[in-house]
Amino acid sequence: MERGSFRGWVRSLSVQISSALILLFLLASGAVGLTVYELELRKHDYVILNLAGQLRSITRNITNETLHYQRHGEKSSMMNSVDAEYFHSSIKRQLDLYTKIVTSLRNRLLEPELTGRSDPLYCSWDEASLKQLDMTADAWQQFRGGLEGVFAQPEATIEQAVIYLQQNEKPLIDISTQLSQRLQEMMEGKLSLVILFNQVMLVAALIVVSVLLTLLYYSFSRPLRMTVAGFERVSQGDFGHQIEVGSENELGRMAGTFNALSGRLNSIFRLTDRINQATSVDESLRFVFEEFNVLIPLDWVGMMVLSPDGQHFELQRLYTDGETTLCEGDTFQATGSLLAKAMGSKEPLHIPVLAETSAANPSAEFADRLDRDGRQSALFYPLSTEGSWGAVIAFAYSEPDAYNADHLELLSNIAAQISHSFEKNLVISAITGLARLAENRDPETGDHLVRMALYSAKVAEELGSEGPYQSEISADYVRDLHRFAPMHDIGKVGIEDGILLKPGRLDAEERTEMERHPVIGGEVLRGCEAQMCAVGHSMFKIGIEIAEGHHERFDGQGYPNGVAGETIPLSARIVAVADVFDALTSRRPYKDAWSVERALSVIDEESGQHFDPEVVKALHRAMPKVMAIYDELKHV
């Protein structure tokens, strides 16, 4: 097993807990085994104590028998042969029994040696106990020999035997008592050792339990609570929340995975939000580059758009934080190309090594250019194959084999958001360009479209914070209003130059033709809306409202439909005020710029007639922000 894998195995929470449980099991088993063992020892000890007690009883019996004969024996000086024989037999039985008990004790004490056991609970006292037993046996052997000598004399009397017994009584009692005391000390020593063993096992069990509880807290309970709390925060919208990775076990790896998931979710949602807020393809591409950097390897990104005839791809936009030899506007053959293959498969195309791919495929012109540009691997991600256009986003990195299955899956998961944003912004860019074309054909000059769009957004923000239209205004509404306000006069592209550019006043017929431009603008944007609906999106509703309704009057005297009051879309009423304010405060070939005060005075006079009074109030509340825009972009 490699060192790294071994360390990972040791740090595994399951291994640690299993080891602790096994250790607890072993300790519990040891405690049970020791208890059983202790009971067995106690039986053994009780037998030894009983034998020692019998030795003392024999000593007392001999002493009592001696006293008996001393008090009730014959008074003659010569021992009666029958009494002497009985007395001798009695003493001999006691001595034989004593010898038998001593032998039994010796066998008991030598039991570990005889059975081959070396348990400390058995053997710690054997030597001292056997020595004491031997001393006792020797003393009794001497006593027995001396007594036998008395009985062997021809003229022995009971009195002589009694005198001998009385002379040796105390040493016999003392030696028996010493043996009993020694055996008692032996039992107490064994009991103390058993108690010590139990205490050690109890302390060891407490230590193991404490370590296990600490391990469970720091390696399981605490990380688990932190992870659950992290999931709760993410579920409440705190994407990107990170939790502490305190260990390398399973929960540590889970925390690391959670952090990676949370970071990815945060990046994806931030990317989606930023792309949806983008007002141009350039912004969308830049946001993709900035946000995707934390998700996939990336140092170059570009948008390849298929030409209407399907013959070539054009590099319309690119973004990189380094040097590049590719330029916006570069074109590449579409037929047989890898870009066409990606678009045809509707799936991301992974190119692990650009040099190998371009060498093996003569049609891989774009891959070859990326290779010569210093990139070594790439991902071609098709945005759309619906409708009359198609586009591919190319992600490239300066190292080979930079992309893997996880990166492909990530792109697939967020495909809808990216495609929708780029489709929307490509269309918006085209329509905005068309609106600027109409603006350039008009005598109006300067940054009129920029200013009036910003004015419209600031007025909308005020309406959303105060007044009767609060429920209709949201952040998305303000963003869409700012995005589509510049398209209010897009219909002027359909007005003849003779009328649009006429320096003097228009006659009635020319005025009628000029007043058609809201209708033309509405038709243009409705056509765009129909195309977007064909690919599953709707985005031009506010643009249509603005284009068709920005010349309607609150009193119903406007054009093209003569609607009045709140029948006019709110977006059109807001743009009407912002458009007139900017027109009055800007210089034109036929007039000088009015002062802000004069312009506001005229708008106030038209409140309730030309303009919605609530929108006019919102303009006044928004004037500090409006003036900041005016001072920066004014055209006087």
XYZ file of C-alpha atoms in Angstrom:
636
model
C 0.000 0.000 0.000
C 1.360 3.398 -0.958
C 2.071 5.883 1.792
C -0.590 8.346 0.634
C -3.277 5.672 0.360
C -2.266 4.273 3.755
C -2.563 7.713 5.357
C -5.952 8.147 3.732
C -7.005 4.720 5.017
C -5.842 5.560 8.550
C -7.676 8.905 8.459
C -10.871 7.252 7.279
C -13.682 7.946 9.728
C -15.069 4.422 9.328
C -11.643 2.923 10.076
C -11.158 5.137 13.139
C -14.610 4.401 14.560
C -14.312 0.690 13.772
C -10.906 0.558 15.472
C -12.267 2.311 18.553
C -15.259 -0.044 18.720
C -13.000 -3.074 18.302
C -10.783 -1.768 21.123
C -13.841 -1.252 23.321
C -14.973 -4.767 22.488
C -11.560 -6.130 23.420
C -11.595 -4.216 26.695
C -15.098 -5.450 27.497
C -14.102 -8.990 26.566
C -11.005 -8.654 28.756
C -13.107 -7.422 31.658
C -15.526 -10.337 31.314
C -12.630 -12.786 30.939
C -10.897 -11.333 33.968
C -14.078 -11.608 36.003
C -14.482 -15.273 35.072
C -10.793 -15.839 35.760
C -11.104 -14.092 39.098
C -14.016 -16.333 40.111
C -11.935 -19.373 39.228
C -9.066 -18.040 41.330
C -11.358 -17.359 44.235
C -12.468 -21.024 44.228
C -8.828 -22.066 44.182
C -8.026 -19.648 47.001
C -10.945 -20.847 49.139
C -9.631 -24.416 48.914
C -6.172 -23.263 50.049
C -7.626 -21.239 52.909
C -9.743 -24.222 53.934
C -6.673 -26.490 53.976
C -4.767 -23.942 56.039
C -7.703 -23.814 58.418
C -7.636 -27.597 58.713
C -3.950 -27.414 59.756
C -4.851 -25.079 62.551
C -7.746 -27.340 63.522
C -5.393 -30.336 63.703
C -3.097 -28.334 65.952
C -6.008 -27.496 68.204
C -7.177 -31.113 68.170
C -3.755 -32.405 69.299
C -3.639 -29.738 71.997
C -7.163 -30.594 73.175
C -6.443 -34.294 73.145
C -3.306 -33.711 75.204
C -5.282 -31.726 77.746
C -7.922 -34.429 77.821
C -5.391 -37.088 78.682
C -3.720 -34.765 81.128
C -6.996 -34.216 83.034
C -8.627 -37.622 82.776
C -5.712 -40.065 82.217
C -4.521 -42.693 84.607
C -2.828 -41.598 87.809
C -0.294 -44.385 87.690
C 3.259 -43.672 86.712
C 3.294 -46.373 84.104
C 1.212 -45.954 80.961
C -1.612 -48.461 80.550
C -0.892 -50.361 77.427
C -4.380 -49.953 75.992
C -4.524 -46.244 76.741
C -1.047 -45.707 75.458
C -1.884 -47.518 72.264
C -5.084 -45.494 71.770
C -3.358 -42.222 72.571
C -0.525 -43.071 70.199
C -2.950 -44.045 67.429
C -4.956 -40.848 67.833
C -1.906 -38.627 67.705
C -0.596 -40.581 64.721
C -3.891 -40.071 62.824
C -3.709 -36.352 63.471
C -0.109 -36.237 62.289
C -0.904 -38.294 59.175
C -3.801 -36.016 58.377
C -1.563 -33.028 58.901
C 0.986 -34.481 56.472
C -1.759 -35.190 53.939
C -3.052 -31.598 54.150
C 0.462 -30.198 53.799
C 0.936 -32.304 50.656
C -2.397 -31.078 49.285
C -1.426 -27.493 50.001
C 1.898 -27.990 48.266
C 0.128 -29.393 45.199
C -2.274 -26.456 45.165
C 0.515 -23.958 45.407
C 2.478 -25.793 42.711
C -0.550 -26.028 40.396
C 0.685 -23.300 37.950
C 4.017 -25.106 37.652
C 2.359 -28.484 37.153
C -0.095 -27.140 34.518
C 2.440 -24.963 32.727
C 0.606 -21.717 33.576
C 2.557 -18.549 34.248
C -0.325 -16.168 35.056
C 0.816 -13.360 37.351
C -2.258 -13.842 39.493
C -1.126 -17.413 40.168
C 2.634 -17.071 40.392
C 3.352 -13.781 42.138
C 3.165 -15.402 45.628
C 4.205 -19.082 45.024
C 7.821 -18.906 46.251
C 7.104 -17.212 49.581
C 4.071 -19.395 50.259
C 5.949 -22.623 49.480
C 8.834 -21.531 51.721
C 6.443 -20.911 54.599
C 4.720 -24.226 53.927
C 8.060 -26.044 53.921
C 8.988 -24.415 57.247
C 5.672 -25.568 58.690
C 6.129 -29.094 57.347
C 9.667 -29.305 58.773
C 8.494 -28.118 62.156
C 5.749 -30.723 62.206
C 8.162 -33.399 61.001
C 10.517 -32.636 63.898
C 7.594 -32.609 66.282
C 6.436 -35.971 64.968
C 9.927 -37.489 65.244
C 10.268 -36.287 68.814
C 6.873 -37.649 69.783
C 7.630 -40.981 68.161
C 10.853 -41.103 70.270
C 8.804 -40.636 73.466
C 6.470 -43.449 72.507
C 9.402 -45.688 71.630
C 10.828 -45.618 75.193
C 10.102 -48.827 77.165
C 8.887 -47.013 80.251
C 6.948 -44.213 78.486
C 4.072 -42.681 80.353
C 1.171 -40.489 79.245
C 2.580 -37.807 81.439
C 5.844 -37.806 79.506
C 3.957 -37.606 76.198
C 1.791 -34.812 77.546
C 4.822 -32.930 78.779
C 6.401 -33.240 75.335
C 3.224 -32.037 73.651
C 2.953 -29.092 76.055
C 6.563 -28.121 75.426
C 6.002 -28.076 71.646
C 2.443 -26.730 71.630
C 3.311 -23.069 71.247
C 5.791 -23.568 68.355
C 3.165 -25.708 66.568
C 0.473 -23.060 66.982
C 2.878 -20.286 65.987
C 4.056 -22.061 62.844
C 0.456 -22.870 61.830
C -0.604 -19.271 62.498
C 2.323 -17.963 60.444
C 1.283 -20.202 57.559
C -2.310 -18.988 57.785
C -1.145 -15.370 57.890
C 1.110 -15.948 54.908
C -1.702 -17.517 52.957
C -3.989 -14.657 53.984
C -1.420 -12.139 52.731
C -1.185 -14.149 49.540
C -4.962 -13.908 49.011
C -5.004 -10.182 49.760
C -2.133 -9.633 47.335
C -3.972 -11.512 44.626
C -7.158 -9.575 45.354
C -5.252 -6.276 45.185
C -3.784 -7.308 41.852
C -7.225 -8.184 40.523
C -8.551 -4.823 41.709
C -5.595 -3.091 40.041
C -6.299 -4.944 36.809
C -9.955 -3.882 36.919
C -8.988 -0.282 37.642
C -6.511 -0.249 34.763
C -9.121 -1.664 32.391
C -11.707 0.826 33.624
C -9.305 3.747 33.074
C -8.392 2.364 29.654
C -12.073 2.056 28.771
C -12.718 5.626 29.940
C -9.776 6.860 27.866
C -10.983 4.974 24.787
C -14.533 6.257 25.272
C -13.260 9.820 25.742
C -11.092 9.566 22.639
C -13.990 8.061 20.698
C -16.386 10.807 21.836
C -13.808 13.477 20.973
C -13.237 11.817 17.618
C -16.967 11.634 16.970
C -17.367 15.305 17.877
C -14.488 16.753 15.870
C -14.511 14.253 13.025
C -18.236 13.540 12.730
C -20.725 15.549 14.801
C -19.205 19.017 14.359
C -18.373 18.668 10.623
C -21.810 17.159 10.024
C -23.545 20.077 11.747
C -21.431 22.529 9.762
C -22.269 20.727 6.531
C -25.994 20.673 7.325
C -25.828 24.388 8.198
C -23.990 24.975 4.919
C -26.718 23.200 2.958
C -29.338 25.279 4.771
C -27.554 28.497 3.832
C -27.243 27.419 0.217
C -30.926 26.425 0.179
C -31.708 29.965 1.360
C -29.803 31.437 -1.573
C -26.358 31.967 -0.064
C -24.597 30.444 -3.044
C -20.841 30.352 -2.652
C -20.987 29.686 1.102
C -17.933 27.673 2.178
C -17.586 25.433 5.204
C -14.423 24.511 7.079
C -12.660 21.349 5.935
C -11.239 20.095 9.213
C -10.039 16.616 8.304
C -9.265 14.270 5.458
C -11.861 11.645 6.346
C -15.165 10.983 4.581
C -16.848 14.051 6.084
C -13.831 16.167 5.193
C -14.076 14.991 1.609
C -17.818 15.637 1.697
C -17.150 19.176 2.945
C -14.617 19.679 0.152
C -17.150 18.410 -2.390
C -19.795 20.697 -0.879
C -17.460 23.685 -1.163
C -16.713 22.827 -4.777
C -20.442 22.464 -5.496
C -21.275 25.690 -3.675
C -18.521 27.563 -5.516
C -19.718 26.183 -8.825
C -23.336 27.083 -8.073
C -22.283 30.576 -7.106
C -20.276 30.964 -10.307
C -23.103 29.607 -12.435
C -25.748 31.832 -10.862
C -23.450 34.842 -10.963
C -22.658 34.082 -14.598
C -26.334 33.690 -15.451
C -27.204 36.914 -13.664
C -24.385 38.888 -15.285
C -25.151 37.537 -18.747
C -28.845 38.393 -18.331
C -27.843 41.916 -17.330
C -25.538 42.290 -20.307
C -26.761 44.732 -22.916
C -24.407 43.639 -25.687
C -22.574 40.631 -27.045
C -19.286 42.197 -25.929
C -20.489 42.336 -22.327
C -21.848 38.782 -22.489
C -18.562 37.454 -23.832
C -16.570 39.321 -21.212
C -18.820 38.011 -18.435
C -18.421 34.464 -19.755
C -14.643 34.844 -19.750
C -14.541 36.278 -16.218
C -16.957 33.788 -14.636
C -15.903 30.666 -16.542
C -12.311 31.134 -15.384
C -13.226 29.545 -12.047
C -15.147 26.695 -13.693
C -13.038 25.599 -16.638
C -9.507 26.273 -17.931
C -9.791 29.379 -20.103
C -7.521 32.112 -21.463
C -9.268 32.853 -24.787
C -12.923 32.932 -25.792
C -14.475 33.949 -29.081
C -17.861 33.939 -30.833
C -18.009 32.407 -34.308
C -21.154 33.309 -36.271
C -22.239 31.387 -39.364
C -22.824 33.555 -42.414
C -26.364 33.665 -43.919
C -25.225 31.580 -46.899
C -23.674 28.996 -44.570
C -20.303 29.167 -46.344
C -18.091 30.574 -43.647
C -17.812 31.438 -39.952
C -16.894 34.941 -38.879
C -15.065 35.696 -35.623
C -17.440 38.445 -34.546
C -16.234 38.871 -30.980
C -13.263 37.660 -28.916
C -12.005 38.245 -25.406
C -8.684 37.365 -23.798
C -6.483 38.731 -21.044
C -3.337 38.013 -23.053
C -1.998 38.559 -26.526
C -3.691 37.105 -29.603
C -3.060 37.134 -33.348
C -6.751 36.539 -34.132
C -8.889 39.553 -34.955
C -12.584 40.251 -34.952
C -13.824 39.923 -38.511
C -11.551 36.978 -39.413
C -13.434 34.401 -41.482
C -12.998 30.652 -41.786
C -14.401 28.084 -44.184
C -17.516 26.387 -42.793
C -17.780 23.322 -45.042
C -16.267 20.289 -43.299
C -14.938 22.381 -40.444
C -14.927 21.424 -36.788
C -17.134 24.431 -36.084
C -19.767 23.050 -38.450
C -19.393 19.621 -36.831
C -20.067 21.099 -33.389
C -23.093 22.979 -34.688
C -24.398 19.905 -36.440
C -24.044 17.665 -33.360
C -25.620 20.278 -31.072
C -23.086 19.133 -28.437
C -19.811 20.667 -27.207
C -16.849 19.465 -29.292
C -13.654 18.737 -27.360
C -10.279 19.116 -29.062
C -7.612 17.802 -26.636
C -4.574 18.793 -28.764
C -5.107 21.454 -31.416
C -1.811 20.765 -33.204
C -2.665 17.090 -33.749
C -6.196 17.867 -34.893
C -5.167 20.571 -37.359
C -2.415 18.346 -38.756
C -4.833 15.452 -39.288
C -7.720 17.532 -40.651
C -7.022 19.963 -43.547
C -10.458 21.541 -43.008
C -9.650 22.461 -39.423
C -8.619 25.998 -40.407
C -9.831 27.637 -37.205
C -8.164 24.976 -35.027
C -4.914 25.618 -36.890
C -5.188 29.372 -36.262
C -5.833 28.771 -32.567
C -2.781 26.496 -32.464
C -0.610 29.139 -34.107
C -2.095 31.684 -31.700
C -0.533 29.777 -28.796
C -3.543 27.720 -27.703
C -3.185 23.971 -27.291
C -6.678 22.708 -26.458
C -10.190 23.939 -27.171
C -13.926 23.435 -26.676
C -16.406 24.442 -29.391
C -19.799 25.078 -27.865
C -22.779 25.533 -30.268
C -25.134 28.278 -29.180
C -28.000 27.709 -31.566
C -29.006 25.908 -34.700
C -32.527 27.297 -34.877
C -33.860 30.007 -37.133
C -31.758 31.742 -39.739
C -28.517 31.980 -37.827
C -26.078 29.860 -35.871
C -23.137 30.592 -33.637
C -20.409 28.745 -31.782
C -18.501 29.923 -28.724
C -14.890 28.756 -28.779
C -13.103 28.256 -25.453
C -9.335 27.791 -25.700
C -6.474 27.210 -23.285
C -2.687 27.314 -23.590
C -2.153 23.748 -22.290
C -3.091 20.426 -23.920
C -5.834 18.150 -22.556
C -7.203 21.004 -20.477
C -10.844 19.927 -20.685
C -12.511 16.805 -19.328
C -15.953 15.207 -19.072
C -16.886 17.410 -16.096
C -16.296 20.555 -18.150
C -18.443 19.201 -21.000
C -21.208 18.283 -18.557
C -21.052 21.737 -16.974
C -21.469 23.423 -20.337
C -24.376 21.147 -21.195
C -26.088 21.970 -17.886
C -25.982 25.735 -18.420
C -26.456 25.629 -22.180
C -29.942 27.145 -22.112
C -28.906 30.210 -20.085
C -25.871 30.975 -22.225
C -27.682 30.399 -25.511
C -30.608 32.539 -24.477
C -28.392 35.389 -23.396
C -26.295 35.419 -26.555
C -29.293 35.009 -28.839
C -30.986 37.871 -27.038
C -27.957 40.121 -27.108
C -27.155 39.342 -30.744
C -30.676 40.387 -31.685
C -30.575 43.378 -29.369
C -27.232 44.438 -30.825
C -28.652 44.212 -34.309
C -31.779 46.156 -33.361
C -29.747 48.749 -31.449
C -27.565 49.181 -34.496
C -30.690 49.688 -36.552
C -31.934 52.231 -34.013
C -28.624 54.092 -34.267
C -28.959 54.019 -38.017
C -32.332 55.698 -37.671
C -30.796 58.148 -35.219
C -28.011 59.022 -37.644
C -30.552 59.727 -40.346
C -32.365 62.105 -38.028
C -31.155 65.687 -37.493
C -30.866 64.905 -33.779
C -27.208 64.581 -32.741
C -25.009 63.611 -29.820
C -25.728 60.904 -27.263
C -29.490 61.296 -27.355
C -30.190 57.546 -27.252
C -27.792 56.987 -24.332
C -29.121 59.916 -22.313
C -32.808 59.302 -22.774
C -32.373 55.573 -21.988
C -30.612 56.442 -18.734
C -33.231 59.098 -17.892
C -35.960 56.519 -18.495
C -34.308 54.029 -16.152
C -33.931 56.590 -13.341
C -37.577 57.683 -13.631
C -38.673 54.026 -13.586
C -36.646 53.403 -10.429
C -38.477 56.279 -8.696
C -41.848 54.922 -9.810
C -40.882 51.559 -8.363
C -40.047 53.037 -4.972
C -43.038 55.360 -4.552
C -46.448 55.912 -6.097
C -49.269 53.837 -7.615
C -47.064 51.930 -10.074
C -44.788 50.247 -7.523
C -46.272 46.807 -8.194
C -45.494 47.093 -11.907
C -41.841 48.041 -11.525
C -39.117 45.487 -10.889
C -35.372 45.344 -11.456
C -35.969 43.348 -14.660
C -38.492 45.942 -15.805
C -36.004 48.778 -15.266
C -33.275 46.834 -17.059
C -35.513 46.056 -20.052
C -36.725 49.649 -20.170
C -33.125 50.884 -20.315
C -32.301 48.305 -22.976
C -35.251 49.061 -25.299
C -35.713 52.812 -24.785
C -33.159 53.579 -27.548
C -35.427 51.752 -30.009
C -38.285 54.203 -29.568
C -37.697 55.834 -32.985
C -36.521 52.730 -34.843
C -39.500 53.132 -37.175
C -37.827 56.206 -38.710
C -35.781 53.826 -40.874
C -38.952 53.473 -42.947
C -39.429 57.229 -43.472
C -38.181 58.794 -46.692
C -35.141 61.039 -46.425
C -37.087 63.876 -48.030
C -39.417 63.939 -45.105
C -37.087 62.851 -42.319
C -34.345 65.323 -43.283
C -36.565 68.228 -44.392
C -35.188 71.406 -42.758
C -38.468 73.260 -42.538
C -41.919 72.477 -41.239
C -43.715 69.469 -42.646
C -46.997 69.871 -44.486
C -50.070 67.855 -43.492
C -49.288 64.943 -45.822
C -45.666 64.827 -44.711
C -46.745 65.041 -41.086
C -49.089 62.089 -41.610
C -46.232 60.081 -43.156
C -43.888 61.012 -40.320
C -46.461 59.929 -37.751
C -46.309 56.429 -39.238
C -42.900 55.765 -37.736
C -44.323 54.367 -34.415
C -46.323 51.850 -36.443
C -43.275 50.947 -38.556
C -41.157 50.571 -35.433
C -43.781 48.325 -33.866
C -43.883 46.147 -36.970
C -40.076 45.801 -37.016
C -39.929 44.735 -33.393
C -42.955 42.429 -33.720
C -41.073 40.654 -36.473
C -38.082 40.291 -34.157
C -40.371 39.047 -31.377
C -41.834 36.431 -33.701
C -38.355 35.144 -34.527
C -37.423 34.944 -30.837
C -40.679 33.165 -30.009
C -39.819 30.624 -32.709
C -36.774 29.571 -30.674
C -38.643 29.624 -27.364
C -37.968 33.161 -26.094
C -39.970 36.355 -25.684
C -38.103 39.585 -25.092
C -39.404 42.474 -27.211
C -42.690 43.198 -25.427
C -41.474 46.407 -23.766
C -39.664 47.438 -26.957
C -42.882 47.114 -28.922
C -44.796 49.113 -26.294
C -42.203 51.896 -26.410
C -41.937 52.039 -30.198
C -45.711 52.147 -30.708
C -46.744 54.286 -27.737
C -44.100 56.913 -27.058
C -46.000 59.555 -29.089
C -49.363 58.881 -27.448
C -50.650 61.616 -25.129
C -52.149 61.163 -21.684
C -55.233 63.151 -22.823
C -55.746 60.895 -25.868
C -54.644 63.477 -28.448
C -51.488 61.649 -29.506
C -50.711 59.222 -32.339
C -50.792 56.663 -33.920
C -53.780 55.159 -32.028
C -55.061 58.073 -29.931
C -55.258 56.068 -26.720
C -55.352 57.896 -23.369
C -54.392 57.609 -19.688
C -53.285 54.253 -18.347
C -54.350 52.605 -21.576
C -50.988 53.791 -22.853
C -48.311 51.284 -21.712
C -46.389 52.580 -18.685
C -43.077 52.020 -20.467
C -44.196 54.334 -23.310
C -45.351 56.995 -20.836
C -41.946 56.936 -19.094
C -39.988 57.131 -22.363
C -42.205 59.993 -23.591
C -41.184 62.174 -20.642
C -37.499 61.217 -20.858
C -37.429 61.746 -24.654
C -38.984 65.207 -24.491
C -36.787 66.271 -21.553
C -33.638 65.301 -23.456
C -34.893 66.902 -26.676
C -35.606 70.195 -24.900
C -32.269 70.283 -23.036
C -30.153 69.352 -26.090
C -28.969 71.486 -28.970
C -30.441 70.869 -32.420
C -29.669 72.430 -35.809
C -32.915 74.336 -35.557
C -32.677 75.411 -31.884
C -30.395 75.927 -28.915
C -30.535 73.786 -25.806
C -33.072 74.912 -23.225
C -32.171 75.233 -19.597
C -33.211 72.395 -17.317
C -35.534 74.712 -15.409
C -37.307 75.814 -18.596
C -37.641 72.234 -19.798
C -39.107 71.130 -16.468
C -41.510 74.072 -16.548
C -42.849 73.022 -19.969
C -43.176 69.374 -18.845
C -45.019 70.468 -15.692
C -47.436 72.485 -17.860
C -48.116 69.389 -19.976
C -48.647 67.148 -16.910
C -52.059 65.506 -17.212
C -52.297 66.497 -20.879
C -49.257 65.204 -22.771
C -47.657 63.372 -19.842
C -48.732 61.084 -17.005
C -48.693 63.231 -13.815
C -47.183 60.363 -11.773
C -44.330 60.032 -14.269
C -43.714 63.783 -14.094
C -43.536 63.586 -10.285
C -41.068 60.725 -10.573
C -38.934 62.832 -12.933
C -38.731 65.573 -10.299
C -37.758 63.043 -7.609
C -35.106 61.587 -9.919
C -33.580 64.968 -10.846
C -30.385 64.572 -8.743
C -29.560 61.378 -10.665
C -30.799 62.859 -13.947
C -28.564 65.890 -13.524
C -25.518 63.679 -12.923
C -26.186 62.054 -16.292
C -26.937 65.409 -17.898
C -23.674 66.954 -16.660
C -21.657 64.015 -17.949
C -23.313 63.558 -21.364
C -25.057 66.871 -22.083
C -25.109 68.203 -25.627
C -25.511 71.970 -25.509
